[in-house]
mmCIF file of C-alpha atoms in Angstrom:
data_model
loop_
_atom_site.group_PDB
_atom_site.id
_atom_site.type_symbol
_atom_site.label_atom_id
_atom_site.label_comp_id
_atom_site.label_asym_id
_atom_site.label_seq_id
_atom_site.Cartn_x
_atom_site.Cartn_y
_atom_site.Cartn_z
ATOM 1 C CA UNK A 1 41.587 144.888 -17.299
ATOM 2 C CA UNK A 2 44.330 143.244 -18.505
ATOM 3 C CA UNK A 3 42.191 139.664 -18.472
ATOM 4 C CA UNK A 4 39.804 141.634 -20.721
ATOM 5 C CA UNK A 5 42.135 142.537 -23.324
ATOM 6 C CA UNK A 6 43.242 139.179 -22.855
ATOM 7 C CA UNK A 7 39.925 137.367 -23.802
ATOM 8 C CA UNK A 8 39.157 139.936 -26.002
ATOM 9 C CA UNK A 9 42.506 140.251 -28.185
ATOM 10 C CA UNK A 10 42.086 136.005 -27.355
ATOM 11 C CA UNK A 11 38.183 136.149 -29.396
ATOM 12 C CA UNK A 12 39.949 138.432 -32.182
ATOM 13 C CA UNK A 13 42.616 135.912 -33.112
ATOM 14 C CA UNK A 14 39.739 133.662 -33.346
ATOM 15 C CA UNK A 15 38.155 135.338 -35.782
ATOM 16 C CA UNK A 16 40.953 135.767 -37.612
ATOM 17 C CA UNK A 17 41.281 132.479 -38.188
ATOM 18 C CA UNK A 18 37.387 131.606 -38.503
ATOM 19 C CA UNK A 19 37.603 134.013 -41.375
ATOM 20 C CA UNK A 20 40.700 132.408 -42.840
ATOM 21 C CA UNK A 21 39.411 129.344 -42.880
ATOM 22 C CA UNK A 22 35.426 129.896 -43.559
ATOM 23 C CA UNK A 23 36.297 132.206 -46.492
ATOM 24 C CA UNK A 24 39.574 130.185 -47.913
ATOM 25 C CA UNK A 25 39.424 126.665 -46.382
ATOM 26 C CA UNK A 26 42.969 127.672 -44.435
ATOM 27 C CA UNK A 27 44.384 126.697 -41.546
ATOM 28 C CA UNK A 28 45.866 130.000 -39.302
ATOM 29 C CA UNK A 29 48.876 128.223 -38.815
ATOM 30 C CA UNK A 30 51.704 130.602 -38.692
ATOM 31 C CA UNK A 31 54.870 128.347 -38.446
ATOM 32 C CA UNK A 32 52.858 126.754 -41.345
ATOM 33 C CA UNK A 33 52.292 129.371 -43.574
ATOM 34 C CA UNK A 34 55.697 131.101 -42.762
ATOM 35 C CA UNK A 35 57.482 127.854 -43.381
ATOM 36 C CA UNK A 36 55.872 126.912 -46.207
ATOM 37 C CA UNK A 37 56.810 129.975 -47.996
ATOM 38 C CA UNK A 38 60.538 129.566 -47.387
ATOM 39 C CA UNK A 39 59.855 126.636 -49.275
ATOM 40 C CA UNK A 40 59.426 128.858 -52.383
ATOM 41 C CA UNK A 41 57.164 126.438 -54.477
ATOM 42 C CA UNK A 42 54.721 128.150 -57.440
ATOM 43 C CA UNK A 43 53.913 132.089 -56.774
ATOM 44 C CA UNK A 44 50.355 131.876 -57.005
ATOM 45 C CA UNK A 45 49.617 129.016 -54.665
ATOM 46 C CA UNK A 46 51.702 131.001 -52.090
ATOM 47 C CA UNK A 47 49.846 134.385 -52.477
ATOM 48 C CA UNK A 48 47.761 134.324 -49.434
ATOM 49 C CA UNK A 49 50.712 133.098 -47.915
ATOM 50 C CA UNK A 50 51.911 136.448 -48.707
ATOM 51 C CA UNK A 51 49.318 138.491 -48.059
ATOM 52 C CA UNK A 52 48.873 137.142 -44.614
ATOM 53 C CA UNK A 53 52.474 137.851 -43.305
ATOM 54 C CA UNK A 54 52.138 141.104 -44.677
ATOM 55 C CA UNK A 55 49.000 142.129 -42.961
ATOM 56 C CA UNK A 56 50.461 140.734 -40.108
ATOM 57 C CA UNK A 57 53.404 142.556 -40.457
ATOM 58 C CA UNK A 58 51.727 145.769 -41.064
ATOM 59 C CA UNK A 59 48.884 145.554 -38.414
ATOM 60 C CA UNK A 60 51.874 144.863 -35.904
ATOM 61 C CA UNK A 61 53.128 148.439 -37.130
ATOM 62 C CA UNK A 62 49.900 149.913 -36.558
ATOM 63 C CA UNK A 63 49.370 148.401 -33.209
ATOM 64 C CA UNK A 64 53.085 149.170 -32.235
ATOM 65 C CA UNK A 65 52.130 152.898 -32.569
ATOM 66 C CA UNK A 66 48.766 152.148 -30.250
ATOM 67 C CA UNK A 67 49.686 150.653 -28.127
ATOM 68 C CA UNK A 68 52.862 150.495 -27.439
ATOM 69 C CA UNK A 69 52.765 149.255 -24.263
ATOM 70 C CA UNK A 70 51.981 145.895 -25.394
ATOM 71 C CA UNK A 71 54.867 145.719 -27.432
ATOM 72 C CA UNK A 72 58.309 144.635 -25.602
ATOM 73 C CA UNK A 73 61.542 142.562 -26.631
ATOM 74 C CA UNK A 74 62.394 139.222 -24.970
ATOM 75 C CA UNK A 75 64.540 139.647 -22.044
ATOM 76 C CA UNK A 76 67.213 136.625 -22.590
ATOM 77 C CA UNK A 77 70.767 137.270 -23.929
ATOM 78 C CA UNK A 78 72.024 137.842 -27.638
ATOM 79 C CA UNK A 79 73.056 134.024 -27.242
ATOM 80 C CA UNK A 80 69.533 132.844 -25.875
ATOM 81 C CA UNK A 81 67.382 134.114 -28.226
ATOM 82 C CA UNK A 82 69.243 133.256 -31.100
ATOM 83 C CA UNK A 83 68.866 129.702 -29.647
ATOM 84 C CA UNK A 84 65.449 129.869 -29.582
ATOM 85 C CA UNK A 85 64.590 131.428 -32.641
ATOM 86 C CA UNK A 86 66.169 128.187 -34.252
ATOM 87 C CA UNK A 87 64.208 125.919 -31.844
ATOM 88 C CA UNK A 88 61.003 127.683 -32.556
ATOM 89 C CA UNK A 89 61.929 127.613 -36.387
ATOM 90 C CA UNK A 90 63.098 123.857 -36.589
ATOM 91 C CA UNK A 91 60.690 122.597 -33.920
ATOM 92 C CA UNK A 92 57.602 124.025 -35.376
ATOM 93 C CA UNK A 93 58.182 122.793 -38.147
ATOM 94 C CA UNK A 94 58.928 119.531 -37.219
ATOM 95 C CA UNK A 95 55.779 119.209 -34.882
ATOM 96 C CA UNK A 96 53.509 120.182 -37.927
ATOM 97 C CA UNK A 97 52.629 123.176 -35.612
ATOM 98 C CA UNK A 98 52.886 125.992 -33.271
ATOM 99 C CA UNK A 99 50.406 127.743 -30.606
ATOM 100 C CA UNK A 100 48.286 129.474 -33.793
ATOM 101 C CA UNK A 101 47.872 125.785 -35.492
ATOM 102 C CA UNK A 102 48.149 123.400 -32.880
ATOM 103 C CA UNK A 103 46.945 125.731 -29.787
ATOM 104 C CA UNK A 104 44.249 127.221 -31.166
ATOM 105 C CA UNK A 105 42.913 125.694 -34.408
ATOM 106 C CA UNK A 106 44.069 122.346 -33.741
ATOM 107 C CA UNK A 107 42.359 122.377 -30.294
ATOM 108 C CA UNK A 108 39.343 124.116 -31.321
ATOM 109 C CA UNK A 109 38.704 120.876 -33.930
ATOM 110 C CA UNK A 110 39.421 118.334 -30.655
ATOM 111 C CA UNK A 111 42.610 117.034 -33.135
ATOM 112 C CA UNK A 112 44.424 114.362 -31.064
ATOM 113 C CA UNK A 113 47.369 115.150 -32.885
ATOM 114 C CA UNK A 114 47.048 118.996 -31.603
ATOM 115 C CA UNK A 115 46.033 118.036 -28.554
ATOM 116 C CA UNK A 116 48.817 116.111 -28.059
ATOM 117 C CA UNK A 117 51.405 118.809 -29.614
ATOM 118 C CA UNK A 118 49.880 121.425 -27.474
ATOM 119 C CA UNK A 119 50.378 119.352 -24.523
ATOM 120 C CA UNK A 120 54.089 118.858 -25.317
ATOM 121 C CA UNK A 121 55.282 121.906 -26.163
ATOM 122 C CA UNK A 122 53.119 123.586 -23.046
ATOM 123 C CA UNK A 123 55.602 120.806 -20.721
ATOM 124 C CA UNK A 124 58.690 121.484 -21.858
ATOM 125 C CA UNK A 125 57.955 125.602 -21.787
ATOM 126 C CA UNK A 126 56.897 125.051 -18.434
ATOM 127 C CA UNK A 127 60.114 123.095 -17.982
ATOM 128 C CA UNK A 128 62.225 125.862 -19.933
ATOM 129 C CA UNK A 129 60.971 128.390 -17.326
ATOM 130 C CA UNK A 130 61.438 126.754 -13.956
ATOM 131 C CA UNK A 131 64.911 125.615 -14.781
ATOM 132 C CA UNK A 132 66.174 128.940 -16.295
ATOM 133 C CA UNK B 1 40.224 139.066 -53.754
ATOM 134 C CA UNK B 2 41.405 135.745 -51.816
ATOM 135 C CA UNK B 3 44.433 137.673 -51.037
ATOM 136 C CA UNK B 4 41.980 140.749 -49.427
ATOM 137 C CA UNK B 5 40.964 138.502 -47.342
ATOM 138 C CA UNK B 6 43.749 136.728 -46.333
ATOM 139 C CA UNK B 7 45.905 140.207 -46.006
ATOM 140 C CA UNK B 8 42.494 141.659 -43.674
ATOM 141 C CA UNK B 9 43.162 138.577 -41.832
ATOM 142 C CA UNK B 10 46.748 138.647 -41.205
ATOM 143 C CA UNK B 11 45.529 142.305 -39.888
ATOM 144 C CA UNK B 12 43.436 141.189 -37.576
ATOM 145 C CA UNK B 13 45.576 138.588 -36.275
ATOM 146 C CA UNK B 14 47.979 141.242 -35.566
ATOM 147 C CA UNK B 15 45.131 142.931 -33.880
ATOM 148 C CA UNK B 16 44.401 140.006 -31.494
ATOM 149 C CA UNK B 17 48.002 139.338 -30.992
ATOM 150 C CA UNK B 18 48.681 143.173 -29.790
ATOM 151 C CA UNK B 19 45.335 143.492 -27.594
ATOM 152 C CA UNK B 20 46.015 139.977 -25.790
ATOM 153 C CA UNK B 21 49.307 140.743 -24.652
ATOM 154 C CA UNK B 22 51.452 137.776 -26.504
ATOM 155 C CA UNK B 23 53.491 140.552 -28.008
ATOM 156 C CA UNK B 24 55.134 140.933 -24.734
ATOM 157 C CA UNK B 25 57.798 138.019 -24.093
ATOM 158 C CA UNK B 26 57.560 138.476 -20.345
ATOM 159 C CA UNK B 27 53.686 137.575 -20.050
ATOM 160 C CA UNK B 28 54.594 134.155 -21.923
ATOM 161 C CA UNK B 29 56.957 133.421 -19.702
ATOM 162 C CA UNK B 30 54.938 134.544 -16.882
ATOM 163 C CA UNK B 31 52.260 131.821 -18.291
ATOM 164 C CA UNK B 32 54.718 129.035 -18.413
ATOM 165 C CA UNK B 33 56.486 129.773 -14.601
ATOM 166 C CA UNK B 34 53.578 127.776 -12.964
ATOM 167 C CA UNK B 35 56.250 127.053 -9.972
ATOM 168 C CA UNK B 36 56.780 130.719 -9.684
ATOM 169 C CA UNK B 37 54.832 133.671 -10.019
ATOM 170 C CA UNK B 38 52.069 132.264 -12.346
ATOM 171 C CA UNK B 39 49.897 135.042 -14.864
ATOM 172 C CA UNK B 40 47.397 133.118 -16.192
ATOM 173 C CA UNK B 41 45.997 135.575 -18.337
ATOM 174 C CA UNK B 42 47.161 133.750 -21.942
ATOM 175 C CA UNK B 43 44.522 131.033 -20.626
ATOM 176 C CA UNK B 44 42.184 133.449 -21.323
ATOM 177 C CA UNK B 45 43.582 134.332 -25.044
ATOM 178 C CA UNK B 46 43.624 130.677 -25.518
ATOM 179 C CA UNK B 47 40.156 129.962 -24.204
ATOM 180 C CA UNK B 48 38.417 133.308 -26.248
ATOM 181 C CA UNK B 49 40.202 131.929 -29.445
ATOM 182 C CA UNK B 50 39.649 128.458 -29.256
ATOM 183 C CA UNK B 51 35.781 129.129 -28.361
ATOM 184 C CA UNK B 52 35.702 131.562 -31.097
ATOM 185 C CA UNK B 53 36.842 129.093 -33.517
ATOM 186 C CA UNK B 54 34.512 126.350 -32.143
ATOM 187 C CA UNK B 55 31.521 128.137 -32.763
ATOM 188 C CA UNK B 56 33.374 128.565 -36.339
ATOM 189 C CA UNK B 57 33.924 125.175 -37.148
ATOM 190 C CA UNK B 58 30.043 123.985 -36.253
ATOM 191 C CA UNK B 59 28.977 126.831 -39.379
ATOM 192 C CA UNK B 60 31.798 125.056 -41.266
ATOM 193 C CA UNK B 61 30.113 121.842 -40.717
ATOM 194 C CA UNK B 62 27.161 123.216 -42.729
ATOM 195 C CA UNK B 63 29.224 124.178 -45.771
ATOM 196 C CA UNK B 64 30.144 122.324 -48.330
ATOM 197 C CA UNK B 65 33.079 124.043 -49.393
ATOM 198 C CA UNK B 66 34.609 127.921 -48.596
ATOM 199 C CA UNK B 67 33.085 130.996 -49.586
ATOM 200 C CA UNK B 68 36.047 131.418 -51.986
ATOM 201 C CA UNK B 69 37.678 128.117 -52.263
ATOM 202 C CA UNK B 70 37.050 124.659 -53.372
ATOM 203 C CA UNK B 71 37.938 123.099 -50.730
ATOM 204 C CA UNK B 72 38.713 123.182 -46.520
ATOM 205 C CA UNK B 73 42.287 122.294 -46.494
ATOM 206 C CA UNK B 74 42.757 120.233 -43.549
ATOM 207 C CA UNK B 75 45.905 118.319 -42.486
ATOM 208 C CA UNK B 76 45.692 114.754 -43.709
ATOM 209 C CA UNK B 77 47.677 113.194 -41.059
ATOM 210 C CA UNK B 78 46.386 112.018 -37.793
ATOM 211 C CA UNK B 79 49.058 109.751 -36.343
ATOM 212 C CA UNK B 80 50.569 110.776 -33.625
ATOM 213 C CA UNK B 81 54.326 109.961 -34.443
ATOM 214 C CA UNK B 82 57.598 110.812 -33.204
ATOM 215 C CA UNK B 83 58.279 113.782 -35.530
ATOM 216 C CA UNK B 84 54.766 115.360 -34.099
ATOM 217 C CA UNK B 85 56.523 114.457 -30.376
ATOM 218 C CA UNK B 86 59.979 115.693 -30.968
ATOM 219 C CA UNK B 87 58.871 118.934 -32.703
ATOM 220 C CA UNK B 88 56.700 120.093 -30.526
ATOM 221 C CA UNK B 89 58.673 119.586 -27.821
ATOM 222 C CA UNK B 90 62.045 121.680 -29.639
ATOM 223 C CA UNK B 91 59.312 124.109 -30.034
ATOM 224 C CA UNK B 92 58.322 124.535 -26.667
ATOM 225 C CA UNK B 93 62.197 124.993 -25.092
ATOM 226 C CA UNK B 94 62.940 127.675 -27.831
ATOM 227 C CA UNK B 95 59.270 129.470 -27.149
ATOM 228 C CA UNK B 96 60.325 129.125 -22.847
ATOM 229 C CA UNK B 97 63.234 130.346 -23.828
ATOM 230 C CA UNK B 98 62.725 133.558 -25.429
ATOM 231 C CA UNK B 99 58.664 133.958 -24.604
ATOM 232 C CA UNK B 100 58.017 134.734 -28.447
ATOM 233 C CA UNK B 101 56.051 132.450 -30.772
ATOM 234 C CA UNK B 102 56.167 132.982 -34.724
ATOM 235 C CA UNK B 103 52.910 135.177 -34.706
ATOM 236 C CA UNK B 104 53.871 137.870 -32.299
ATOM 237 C CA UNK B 105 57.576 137.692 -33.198
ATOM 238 C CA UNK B 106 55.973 138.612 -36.977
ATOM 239 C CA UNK B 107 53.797 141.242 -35.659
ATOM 240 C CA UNK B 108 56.402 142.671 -33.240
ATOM 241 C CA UNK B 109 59.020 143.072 -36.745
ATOM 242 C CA UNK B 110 58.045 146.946 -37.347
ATOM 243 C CA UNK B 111 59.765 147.773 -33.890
ATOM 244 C CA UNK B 112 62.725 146.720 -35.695
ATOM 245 C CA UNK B 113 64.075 145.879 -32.024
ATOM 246 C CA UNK B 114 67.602 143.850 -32.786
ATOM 247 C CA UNK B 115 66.475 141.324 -30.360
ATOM 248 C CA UNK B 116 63.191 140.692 -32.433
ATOM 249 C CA UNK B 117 65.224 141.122 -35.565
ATOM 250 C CA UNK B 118 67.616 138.250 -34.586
ATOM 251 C CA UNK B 119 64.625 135.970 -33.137
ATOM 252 C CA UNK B 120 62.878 136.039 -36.742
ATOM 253 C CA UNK B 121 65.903 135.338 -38.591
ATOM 254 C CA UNK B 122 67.049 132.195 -36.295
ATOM 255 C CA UNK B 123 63.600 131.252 -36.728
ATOM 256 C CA UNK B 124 63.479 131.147 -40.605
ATOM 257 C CA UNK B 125 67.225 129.558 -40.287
ATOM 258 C CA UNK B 126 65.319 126.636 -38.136
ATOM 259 C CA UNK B 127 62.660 126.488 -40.656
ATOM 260 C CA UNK B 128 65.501 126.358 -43.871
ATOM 261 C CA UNK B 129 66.950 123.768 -41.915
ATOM 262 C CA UNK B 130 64.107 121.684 -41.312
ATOM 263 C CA UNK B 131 63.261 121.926 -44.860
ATOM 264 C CA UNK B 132 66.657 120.689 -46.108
ATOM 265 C CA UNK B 133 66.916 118.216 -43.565
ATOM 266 C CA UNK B 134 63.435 116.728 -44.232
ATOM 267 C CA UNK B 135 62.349 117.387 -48.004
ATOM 268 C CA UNK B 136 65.405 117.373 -50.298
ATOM 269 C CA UNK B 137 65.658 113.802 -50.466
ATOM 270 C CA UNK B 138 62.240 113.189 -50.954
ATOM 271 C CA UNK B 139 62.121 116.096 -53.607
ATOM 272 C CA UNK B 140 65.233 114.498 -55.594
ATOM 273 C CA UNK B 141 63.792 110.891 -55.251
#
C-alpha cells in the first residue's frame, strides 16, 4: 500500500509540475520559487510565485486534516534542525536546486547539471544518515 | 488566471507531497540509510514524477510556446561548476539531517509544529543569506 501511495502521490507531483510548466513555461522548483521571492523584485513578475506557495500552503492544511498520518515533525534536536533548515536554505540555493527542480524536473529533461546535483546531494544525505 | 493555475498547482503539489509520504521526515531518512534499514519507497515518488514529467516534456516539444505564456523558461546555464557542486552538496547534509526538503516543509506549515516552524525559518535565513552573499555586489555594480 504504502508503495502505491508512493507512486501515486510520486505521478501527482508530476503533474503538478507538467501543468506548471505546459500552462506557464515554469520550472516546479521550490527552493527556486521560494528563494526567489525573498528576493522581493517587481510584484507582478512574482505573482505565481505567490500563488504557488499559497496553494501549497493551503493544500498542506487540507491534507493535514486527511490524512494526518502522513504528516509528522523531524525527529532531530532544536539544535539539528535549525542547522539544517539553513543548509537546506543556503545550499539550495547555491546548487541552483533542490529534489522538486533538480530531482524531478531536472532529471525528467536528462539535464547534466541536475543529474549531477541530484547525484550530490543524494551522497552526502546518504552520508548524513549513516554517520548520525 | 496565470495565478489560478499556478495556485491549483501549488495544490496539487501539496497533494502529491501528502499522498507520497515526503511529509514524514522519518521516510526520508529511511530512503537515505542505505547501510541500515533501507525504505525505498521515495524511489517510487521519484520514478512516478519524473515519468510523469517525461511524458510532459515530449507534448512540450510540440509547442511552441505555453498555453498562457510566451515563453518556456528554462535555466540558461549548463556548466557544471563549483557553486552547482558545493550547493548541492550543503543541501543534501541539511535535508539528511532533518529528512525535510523545502516542498514538504511548506506543505507541512499548517501543523504549525515548532519543529516545522523553526525548519522554514532557518531555511529562508539560508536563502537571505545566500542572496546577500551572492547578489548584492553584483546588484550595486
Amino acid at each position: 500500500m504504502s508503495l502505491v501511495s508512493a507512486l501515486l502521490g510520486g505521478i501527482v507531483i508530476g503533474l503538478s509540475a507538467a501543468l506548471l510548466h505546459i500552462v506557464l513555461g515554469r520550472i516546479a522548483g521550490i527552493s527556486g520559487i521560494v528563494g526567489s521571492l525573498l528576493h522581493g523584485s517587481r510584484m507582478q513578475a512574482q505573482s505565481w510565485r505567490v500563488a504557488f506557495v499559497v496553494g501549497l500552503v493551503l493544500g498542506g492544511a487540507v491534507w493535514i486534516r486527511l490524512l494526518s498520518s502522513h504528516f509528522a515533525a523531524p525527529v532531530g534536536s532544536t539544535a539539528t534542525i535549525a542547522i539544517a533548515g539553513l543548509l537546506v536554505g543556503f545550499g539550495s540555493r547555491l546548487g541552483s536546486g533542490c529534489t522538486s527542480g533538480h530531482g524531478v524536473c531536472g532529471l525528467a529533461r536528462f539535464s547534466i547539471r541536475s543529474i549531477v546535483a541530484t547525484t550530490c546531494f543524494v551522497f552526502t544525505g546518504v552520508a548524513t544518515v549513516a554517520l548520525s | 488566471m496565470g495565478i489560478v493555475i499556478s495556485f491549483l498547482a501549488g495544490t496539487l503539489f501539496a497533494t502529491g507531497l501528502a499522498l507520497s509520504g515526503m511529509t514524514q521526515p522519518s521516510k526520508v531518512i529511511g530512503f537515505l540509510d542505505v547501510l541500515g534499514s533501507w525504505d525505498p519507497s521515495l524511489l517510487f515518488v521519484l520514478g512516478g514524477a519524473t515519468s510523469t514529467m517525461m511524458l510532459m516534456y515530449r507534448w512540450a516539444r510540440d509547442l511552441d510556446r505555453p498555453i498562457m505564456a510566451d515563453q518556456f523558461y528554462r535555466p540558461g546555464n549548463l556548466r557544471v561548476d563549483s557553486k552547482l557542486l558545493v550547493g548541492s552538496a550543503i543541501f543534501g547534509i541539511g535535508w539528511g539531517l532533518a529528512g525535510l526538503c523545502p516542498g514538504p516543509a511548506l506543505a507541512s506549515l499548517p501543523s504549525f509544529n515548532p519543529k516545522i516552524l523553526l525548519f522554514i525559518t532557518t531555511m529562508a535565513l539560508g536563502m537571505f543569506v545566500h542572496f546577500v552573499v551572492m547578489h548584492r555586489p553584483k546588484l550595486s555594480s
